Coordinates of C-alpha atoms and ligand atoms in Angstrom, one line a residue:
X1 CA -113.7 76.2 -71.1
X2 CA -111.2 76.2 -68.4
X3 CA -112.4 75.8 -64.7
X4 CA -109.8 77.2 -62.7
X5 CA -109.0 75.7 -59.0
X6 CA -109.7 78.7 -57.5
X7 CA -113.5 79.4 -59.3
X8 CA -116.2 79.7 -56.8
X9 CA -113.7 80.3 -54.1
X10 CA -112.4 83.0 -51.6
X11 CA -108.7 84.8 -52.8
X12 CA -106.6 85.6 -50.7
X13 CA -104.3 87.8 -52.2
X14 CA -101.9 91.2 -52.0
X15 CA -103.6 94.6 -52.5
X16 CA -102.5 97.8 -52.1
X17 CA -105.3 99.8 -50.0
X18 CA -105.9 103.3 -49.3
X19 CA -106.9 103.4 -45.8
X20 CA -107.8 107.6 -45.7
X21 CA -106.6 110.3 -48.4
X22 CA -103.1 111.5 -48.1
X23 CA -101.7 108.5 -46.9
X24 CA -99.3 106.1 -48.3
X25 CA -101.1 103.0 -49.7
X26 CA -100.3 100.3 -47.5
X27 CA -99.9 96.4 -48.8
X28 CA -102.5 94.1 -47.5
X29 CA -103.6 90.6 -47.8
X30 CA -107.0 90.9 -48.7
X31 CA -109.6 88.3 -49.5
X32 CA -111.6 89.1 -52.7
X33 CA -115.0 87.1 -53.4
X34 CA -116.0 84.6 -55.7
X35 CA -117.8 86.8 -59.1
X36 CA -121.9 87.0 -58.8
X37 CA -123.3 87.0 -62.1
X38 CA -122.6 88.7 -64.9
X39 CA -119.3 89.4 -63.0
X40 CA -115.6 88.6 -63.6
X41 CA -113.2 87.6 -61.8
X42 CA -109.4 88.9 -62.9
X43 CA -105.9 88.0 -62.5
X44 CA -104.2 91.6 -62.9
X45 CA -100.8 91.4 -64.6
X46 CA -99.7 95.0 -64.9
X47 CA -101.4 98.4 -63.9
X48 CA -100.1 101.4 -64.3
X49 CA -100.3 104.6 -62.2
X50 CA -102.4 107.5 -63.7
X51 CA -102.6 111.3 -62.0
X52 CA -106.6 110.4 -61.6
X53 CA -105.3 108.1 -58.8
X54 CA -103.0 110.4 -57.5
X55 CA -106.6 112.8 -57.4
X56 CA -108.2 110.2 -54.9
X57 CA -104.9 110.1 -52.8
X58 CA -105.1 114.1 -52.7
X59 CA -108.5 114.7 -51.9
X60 CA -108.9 116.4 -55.6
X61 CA -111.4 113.6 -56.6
X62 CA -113.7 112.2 -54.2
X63 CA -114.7 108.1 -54.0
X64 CA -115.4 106.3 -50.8
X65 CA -112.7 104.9 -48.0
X66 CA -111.1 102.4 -47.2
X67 CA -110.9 101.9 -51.0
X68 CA -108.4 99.8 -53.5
X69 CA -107.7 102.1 -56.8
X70 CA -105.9 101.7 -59.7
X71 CA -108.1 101.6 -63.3
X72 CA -105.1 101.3 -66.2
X73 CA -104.8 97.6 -66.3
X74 CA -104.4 94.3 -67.8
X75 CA -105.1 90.4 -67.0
X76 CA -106.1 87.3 -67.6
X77 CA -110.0 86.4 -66.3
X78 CA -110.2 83.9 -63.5
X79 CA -113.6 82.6 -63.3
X80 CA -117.0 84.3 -64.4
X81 CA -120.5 84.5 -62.4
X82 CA -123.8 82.6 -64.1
X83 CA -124.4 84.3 -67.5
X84 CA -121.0 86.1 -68.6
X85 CA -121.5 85.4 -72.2
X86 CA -118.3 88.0 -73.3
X87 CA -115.1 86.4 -71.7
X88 CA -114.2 82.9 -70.2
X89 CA -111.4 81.9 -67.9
X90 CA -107.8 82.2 -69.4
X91 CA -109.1 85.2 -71.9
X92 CA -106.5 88.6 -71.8
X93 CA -108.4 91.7 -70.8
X94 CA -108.9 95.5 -69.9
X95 CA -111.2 96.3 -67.3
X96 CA -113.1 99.8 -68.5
X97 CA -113.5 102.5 -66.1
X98 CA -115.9 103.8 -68.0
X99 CA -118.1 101.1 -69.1
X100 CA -120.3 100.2 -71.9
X101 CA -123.7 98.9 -70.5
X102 CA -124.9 99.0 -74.2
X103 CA -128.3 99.7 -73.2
X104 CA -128.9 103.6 -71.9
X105 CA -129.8 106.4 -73.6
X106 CA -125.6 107.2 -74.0
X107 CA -124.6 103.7 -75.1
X108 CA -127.3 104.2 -77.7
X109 CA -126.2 107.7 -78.8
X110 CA -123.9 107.1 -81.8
X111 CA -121.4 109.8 -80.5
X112 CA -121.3 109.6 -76.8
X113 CA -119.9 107.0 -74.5
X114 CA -119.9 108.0 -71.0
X115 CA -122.3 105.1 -70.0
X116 CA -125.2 105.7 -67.5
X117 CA -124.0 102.8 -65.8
X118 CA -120.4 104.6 -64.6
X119 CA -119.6 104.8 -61.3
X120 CA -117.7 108.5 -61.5
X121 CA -120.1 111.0 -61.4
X122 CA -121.5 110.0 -58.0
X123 CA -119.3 107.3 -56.8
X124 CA -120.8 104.1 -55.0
X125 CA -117.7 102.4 -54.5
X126 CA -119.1 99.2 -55.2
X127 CA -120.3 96.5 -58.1
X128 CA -123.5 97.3 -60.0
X129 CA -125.9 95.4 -57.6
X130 CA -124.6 98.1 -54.8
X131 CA -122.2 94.9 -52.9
X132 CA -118.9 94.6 -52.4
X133 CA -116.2 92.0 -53.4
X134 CA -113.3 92.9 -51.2
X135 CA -112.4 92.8 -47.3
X136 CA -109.3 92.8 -45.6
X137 CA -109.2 92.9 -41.4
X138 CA -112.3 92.4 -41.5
X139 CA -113.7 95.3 -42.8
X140 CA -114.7 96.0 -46.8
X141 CA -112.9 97.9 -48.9
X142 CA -114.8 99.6 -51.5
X143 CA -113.9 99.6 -55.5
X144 CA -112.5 102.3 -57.6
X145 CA -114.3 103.3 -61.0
X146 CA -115.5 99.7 -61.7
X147 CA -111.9 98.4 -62.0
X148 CA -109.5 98.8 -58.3
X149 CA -106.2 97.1 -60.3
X150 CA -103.9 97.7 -57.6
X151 CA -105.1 93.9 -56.4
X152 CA -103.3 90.5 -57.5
X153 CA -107.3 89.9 -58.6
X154 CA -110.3 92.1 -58.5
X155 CA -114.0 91.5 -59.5
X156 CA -115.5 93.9 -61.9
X157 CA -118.9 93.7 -63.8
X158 CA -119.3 92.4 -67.2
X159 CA -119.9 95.8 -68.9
X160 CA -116.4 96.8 -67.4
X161 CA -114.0 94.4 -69.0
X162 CA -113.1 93.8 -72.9
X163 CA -111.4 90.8 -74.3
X164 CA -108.3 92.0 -76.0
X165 CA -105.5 89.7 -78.4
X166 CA -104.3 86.4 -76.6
X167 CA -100.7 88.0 -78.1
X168 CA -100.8 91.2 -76.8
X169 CA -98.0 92.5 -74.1
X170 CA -99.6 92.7 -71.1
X171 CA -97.4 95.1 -69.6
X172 CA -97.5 98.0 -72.4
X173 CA -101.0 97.6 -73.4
X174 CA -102.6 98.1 -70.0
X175 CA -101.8 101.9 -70.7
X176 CA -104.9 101.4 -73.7
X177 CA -107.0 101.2 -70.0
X178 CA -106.4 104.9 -69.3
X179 CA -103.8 107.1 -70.3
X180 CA -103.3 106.2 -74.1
X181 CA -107.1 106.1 -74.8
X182 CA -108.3 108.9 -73.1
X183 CA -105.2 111.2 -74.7
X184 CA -105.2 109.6 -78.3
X185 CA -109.2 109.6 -78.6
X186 CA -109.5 113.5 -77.2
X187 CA -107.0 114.5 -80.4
X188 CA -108.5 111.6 -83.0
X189 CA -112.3 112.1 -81.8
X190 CA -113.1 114.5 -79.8
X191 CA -111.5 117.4 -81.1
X192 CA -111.6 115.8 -84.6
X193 CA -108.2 117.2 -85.4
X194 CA -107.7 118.1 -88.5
X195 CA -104.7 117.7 -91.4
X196 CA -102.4 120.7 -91.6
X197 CA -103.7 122.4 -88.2
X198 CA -101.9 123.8 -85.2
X199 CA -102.5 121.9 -81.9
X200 CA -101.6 123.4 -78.2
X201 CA -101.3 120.7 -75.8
X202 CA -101.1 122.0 -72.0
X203 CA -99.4 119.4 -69.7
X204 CA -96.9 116.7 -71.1
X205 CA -97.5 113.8 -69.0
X206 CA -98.8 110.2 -70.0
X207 CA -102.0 111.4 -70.8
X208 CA -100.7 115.0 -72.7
X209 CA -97.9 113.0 -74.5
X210 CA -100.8 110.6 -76.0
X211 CA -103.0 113.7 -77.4
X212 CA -99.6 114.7 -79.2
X213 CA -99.5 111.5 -80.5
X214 CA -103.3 111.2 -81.7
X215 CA -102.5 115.2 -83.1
X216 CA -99.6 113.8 -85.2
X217 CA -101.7 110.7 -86.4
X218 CA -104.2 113.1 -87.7
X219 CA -101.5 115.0 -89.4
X220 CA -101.8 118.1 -87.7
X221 CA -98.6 120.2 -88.9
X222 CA -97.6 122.0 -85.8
X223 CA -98.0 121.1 -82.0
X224 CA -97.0 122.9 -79.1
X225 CA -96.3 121.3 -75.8
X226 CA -97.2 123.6 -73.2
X227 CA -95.9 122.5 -69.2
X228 CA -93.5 124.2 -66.1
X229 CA -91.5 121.0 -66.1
X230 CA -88.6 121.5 -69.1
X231 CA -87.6 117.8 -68.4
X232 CA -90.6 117.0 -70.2
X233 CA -90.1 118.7 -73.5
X234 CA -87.6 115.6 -75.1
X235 CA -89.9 113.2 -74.4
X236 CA -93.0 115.2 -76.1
X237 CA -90.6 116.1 -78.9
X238 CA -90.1 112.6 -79.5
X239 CA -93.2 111.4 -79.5
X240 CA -94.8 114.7 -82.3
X241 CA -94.4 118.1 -80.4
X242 CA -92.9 120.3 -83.2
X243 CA -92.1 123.1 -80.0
X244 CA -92.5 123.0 -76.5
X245 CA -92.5 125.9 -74.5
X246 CA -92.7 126.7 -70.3
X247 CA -95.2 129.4 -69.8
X248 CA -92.7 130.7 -66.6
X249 CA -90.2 131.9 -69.5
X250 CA -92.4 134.7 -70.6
X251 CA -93.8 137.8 -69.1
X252 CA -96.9 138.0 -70.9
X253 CA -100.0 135.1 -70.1
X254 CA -99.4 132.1 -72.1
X255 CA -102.5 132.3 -74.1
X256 CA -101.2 135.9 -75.7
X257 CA -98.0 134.2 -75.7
X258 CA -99.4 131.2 -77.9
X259 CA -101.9 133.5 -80.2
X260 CA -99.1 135.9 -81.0
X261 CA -96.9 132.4 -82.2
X262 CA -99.6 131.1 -84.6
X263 CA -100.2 134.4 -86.0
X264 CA -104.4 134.2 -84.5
X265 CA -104.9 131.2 -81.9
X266 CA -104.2 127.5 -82.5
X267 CA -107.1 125.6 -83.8
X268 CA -107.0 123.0 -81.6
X269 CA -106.1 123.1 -77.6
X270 CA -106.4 120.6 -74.7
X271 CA -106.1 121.0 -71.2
X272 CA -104.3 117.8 -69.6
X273 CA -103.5 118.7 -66.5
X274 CA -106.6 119.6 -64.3
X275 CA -106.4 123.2 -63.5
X276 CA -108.8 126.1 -63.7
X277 CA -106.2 128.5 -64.8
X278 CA -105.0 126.3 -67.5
X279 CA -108.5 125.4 -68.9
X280 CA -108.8 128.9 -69.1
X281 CA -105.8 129.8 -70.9
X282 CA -106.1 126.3 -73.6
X283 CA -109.6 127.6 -74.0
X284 CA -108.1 131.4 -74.8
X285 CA -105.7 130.4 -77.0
X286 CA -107.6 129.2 -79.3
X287 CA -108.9 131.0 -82.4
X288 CA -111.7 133.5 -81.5
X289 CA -113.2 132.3 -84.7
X290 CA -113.2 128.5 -85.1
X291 CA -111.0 127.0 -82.0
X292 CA -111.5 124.3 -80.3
X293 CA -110.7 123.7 -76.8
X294 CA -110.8 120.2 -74.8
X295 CA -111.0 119.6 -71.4
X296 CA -109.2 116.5 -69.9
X297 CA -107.4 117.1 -66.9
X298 CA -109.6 116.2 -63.8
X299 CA -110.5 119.5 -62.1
X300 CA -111.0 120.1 -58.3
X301 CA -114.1 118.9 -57.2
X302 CA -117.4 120.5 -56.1
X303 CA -115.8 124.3 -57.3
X304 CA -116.5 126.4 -60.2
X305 CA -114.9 128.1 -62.1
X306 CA -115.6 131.7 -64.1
X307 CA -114.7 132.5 -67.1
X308 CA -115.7 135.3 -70.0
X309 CA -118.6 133.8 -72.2
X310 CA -117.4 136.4 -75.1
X311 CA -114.8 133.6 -75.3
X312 CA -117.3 131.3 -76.6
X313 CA -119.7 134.0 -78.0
X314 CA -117.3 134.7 -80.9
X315 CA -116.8 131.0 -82.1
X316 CA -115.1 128.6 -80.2
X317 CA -115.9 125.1 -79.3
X318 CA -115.4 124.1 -75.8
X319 CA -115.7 120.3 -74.9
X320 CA -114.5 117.6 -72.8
X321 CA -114.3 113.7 -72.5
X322 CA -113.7 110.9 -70.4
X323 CA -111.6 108.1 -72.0
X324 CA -111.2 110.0 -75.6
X325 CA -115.0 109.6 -76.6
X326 CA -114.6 106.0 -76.8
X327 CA -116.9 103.7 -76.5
X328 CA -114.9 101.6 -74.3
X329 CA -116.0 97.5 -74.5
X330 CA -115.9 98.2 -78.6
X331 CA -113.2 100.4 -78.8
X332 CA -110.2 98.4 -76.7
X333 CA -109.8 95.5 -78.5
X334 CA -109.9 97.7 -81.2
X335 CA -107.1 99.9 -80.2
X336 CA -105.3 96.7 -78.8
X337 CA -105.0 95.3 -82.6
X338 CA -103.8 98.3 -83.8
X339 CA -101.3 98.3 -81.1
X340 CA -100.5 94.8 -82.7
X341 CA -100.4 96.2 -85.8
X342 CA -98.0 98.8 -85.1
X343 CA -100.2 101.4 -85.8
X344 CA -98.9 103.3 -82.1
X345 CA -96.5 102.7 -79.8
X346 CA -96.4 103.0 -76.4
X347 CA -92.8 102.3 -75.1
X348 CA -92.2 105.8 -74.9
X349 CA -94.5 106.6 -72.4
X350 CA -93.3 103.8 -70.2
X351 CA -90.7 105.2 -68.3
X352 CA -90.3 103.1 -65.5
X353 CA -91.0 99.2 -64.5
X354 CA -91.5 98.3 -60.7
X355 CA -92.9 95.6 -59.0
X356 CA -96.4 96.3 -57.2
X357 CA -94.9 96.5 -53.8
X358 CA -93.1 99.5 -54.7
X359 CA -96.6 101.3 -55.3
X360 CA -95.7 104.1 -53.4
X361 CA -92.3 104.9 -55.1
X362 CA -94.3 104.8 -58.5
X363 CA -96.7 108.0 -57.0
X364 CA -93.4 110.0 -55.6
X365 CA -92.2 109.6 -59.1
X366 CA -95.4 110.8 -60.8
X367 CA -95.1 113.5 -58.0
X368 CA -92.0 114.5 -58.4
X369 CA -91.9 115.2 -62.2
X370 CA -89.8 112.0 -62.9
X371 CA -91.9 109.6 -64.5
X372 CA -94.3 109.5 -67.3
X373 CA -95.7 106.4 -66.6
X374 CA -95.1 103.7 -64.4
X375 CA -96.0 100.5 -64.5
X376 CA -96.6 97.9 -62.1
X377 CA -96.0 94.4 -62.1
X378 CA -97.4 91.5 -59.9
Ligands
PAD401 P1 -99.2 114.0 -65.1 O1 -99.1 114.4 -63.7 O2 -98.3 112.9 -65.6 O3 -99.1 115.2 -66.1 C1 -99.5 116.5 -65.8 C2 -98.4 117.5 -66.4 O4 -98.9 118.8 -66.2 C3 -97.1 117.4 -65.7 O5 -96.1 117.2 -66.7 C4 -96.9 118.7 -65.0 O6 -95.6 119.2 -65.0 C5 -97.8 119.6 -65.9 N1 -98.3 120.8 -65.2 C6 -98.7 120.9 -63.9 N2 -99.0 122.2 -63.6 C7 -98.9 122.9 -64.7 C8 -99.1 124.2 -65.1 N3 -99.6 125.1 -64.2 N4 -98.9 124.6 -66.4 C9 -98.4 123.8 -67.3 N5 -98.2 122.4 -67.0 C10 -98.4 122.0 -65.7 O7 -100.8 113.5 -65.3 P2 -101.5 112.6 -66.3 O8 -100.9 112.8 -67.7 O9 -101.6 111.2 -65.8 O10 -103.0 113.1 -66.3 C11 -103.3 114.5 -66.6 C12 -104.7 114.9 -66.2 O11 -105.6 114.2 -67.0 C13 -105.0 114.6 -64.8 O12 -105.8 115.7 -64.2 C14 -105.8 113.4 -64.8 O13 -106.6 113.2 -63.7 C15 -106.5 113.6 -66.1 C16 -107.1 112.3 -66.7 N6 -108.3 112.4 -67.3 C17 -108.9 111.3 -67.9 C18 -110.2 111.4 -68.5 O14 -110.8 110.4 -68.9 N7 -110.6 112.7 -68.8 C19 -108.2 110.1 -67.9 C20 -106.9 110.0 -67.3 C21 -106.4 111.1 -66.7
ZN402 ZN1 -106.3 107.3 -65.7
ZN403 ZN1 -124.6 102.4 -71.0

């Protein structure tokens, strides 16, 4: 095992921190703390920027400030605390926003994975033990989701990082952190989609264009890409879509619009976007009978939202997920090898490449329609 020079010491490094919602993030030196134990220290190589970070920015999805985001990532481990038994210095991994303590009642359930131990639900903004790893003026700068990438080096916990491939592209493979994951495992596993069906996907960015791709994997024979922004429809036509469709083209509500096309409802829906209206409309347009409708998109926080329960009274499923049902610390390596062995791709949700100074130009892109995803390099 490889000590590195740095092991047991302060980092000084580059971070981009979000001083208050709404700002731009602003580049800092910051100095990030040795790993206690069962901790890891991590070199990040590339991370790349995911609308859930964009919510924290906005004010749509509430975590603690001064705080350094960023959870779709890749790097090499620096040093480990006393007892890290699952990765050494010099090993390639993803940190897991959503870990897998292995332990609680979900970890144990053989079909959920959204592990007690997460720090989403009611955000600390910290490590496990309730501490802090990074300060910069002086004053410390809590963690995002167990992972804050958008560091030259953070510190997560042990039950928040996998090992991946020593051969795997950093730089494309980070995206198996977030946005492939969560989209591919919602089509493959949480909906269980099924040969021959009809899929509805509403909202054809990074995440939406990896639930067409997880549709098509599980031969579904007709998908429709549902989104306001036309510029999307090559990209989701390339990667599966069969149609796409805008729902401001047509009079009637999109749901009548998409049960009238499918002679019924769709079988399968998913909302990617993070809307009320939309999660109603994916859940409508699904059969009466035997639909089933997923949630992904991040909603606004701390509101309801009403609906008809004759939706659900006549037959459909409706569900949601974080990180496509994956258990994460098994499932990532496992989706990184298959990513090796050409089983996906992901260059065509990478649309642009920019060095993590230009943080802020990779969010006016995602704002702005322009980008699937971007990804940033240190
Ligand atoms: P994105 O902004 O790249 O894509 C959203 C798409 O929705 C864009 O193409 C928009 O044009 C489109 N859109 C916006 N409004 C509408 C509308 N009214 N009707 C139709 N289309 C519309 O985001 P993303 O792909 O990075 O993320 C999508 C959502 O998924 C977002 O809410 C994010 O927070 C969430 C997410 N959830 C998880 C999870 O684990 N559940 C993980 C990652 C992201
Ligand atoms: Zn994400
Ligand atoms: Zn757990």
């Amino acid at each position: 095992m490889s000590t590195s020079s740095t092991a047991g010491k302060v980092i000084k490094c580059k971070a981009a921190v979000l001083w208050e919602p709404k700002k731009p993030f602003s580049i800092e030196e910051i100095e990030v703390a040795p790993p206690k134990a069962k901790e890891v220290r991590i070199k990040i190589v590339a991370t790349g920027v995911c609308r859930s970070d964009d919510h924290v920015v906005s004010g749509q999805l509430a975590t603690p400030f001064p705080v350094i985001l960023g959870h779709e990532a890749a790097g090499i481990v620096e040093s480990i605390g006393e007892g890290v038994t699952t990765v050494k210095p010099g090993d390639k991994v993803i940190p897991l926003f959503t870990p897998q303590c292995g332990k609680c009642e979900v970890c144990r359930h053989p079909e959920s994975n959204f592990c007690m131990k997460n720090d989403l639900i009611l955000p600390r903004g910290s490590m496990q033990d309730g501490s802090i790893r990074f300060t910069c003026r002086g004053k410390p700068i809590h963690h995002f989701i167990s992972t804050s990438t958008f560091s030259e080096y953070t510190v997560v916990d042990e039950i928040s990082v996998a090992k991946i491939d020593p051969a795997a592209p950093l730089e494309k493979v980070c995206l198996i952190g977030c946005g492939f994951s969560t989209g591919y495992g919602s089509a493959v596993q949480v909906a269980k989609v099924t040969k021959g069906s009809t899929c509805a996907v509403f909202g054809l960015g990074g995440v939406g264009l990896c639930v067409i791709m997880g549709c098509k994997a599980a031969g579904a024979a007709r998908i429709i890409g549902v989104d306001i922004n036309k510029d999307k429809f090559a990209k989701a036509k390339e990667v599966g879509a069969t149609e796409c469709i805008n729902p401001q083209d047509f009079k009637k509500p999109i749901h009548e619009v998409l049960t009238e096309m499918t002679g019924g409802g769709v079988d399968f829906s998913f909302e990617v976007i993070g809307r009320h209206d939309t999660m109603i409309s994916a859940l409508s347009c699904c059969h009466g009978a035997y639909g089933v409708s997923v949630i992904i998109g991040v909603p606004p926080g701390a509101t309801n939202l009403e609906m008809n329960p004759m939706l659900l009274l006549t037959g459909r499923t409706w569900k949601g997920a974080i990180f496509g049902g994956y258990k994460s610390k098994d499932a990532v390596p496992k989706l990184v090898a298959d990513f090796m062995a050409k089983k996906f791709q992901l260059d065509s949700i990478i649309t642009h490449v920019l060095p993590f100074e230009k943080i802020n130009e990779g969010f006016d892109l995602l704002r702005s329609g322009k980008s699937i995803r971007t990804i940033l390099t240190f």
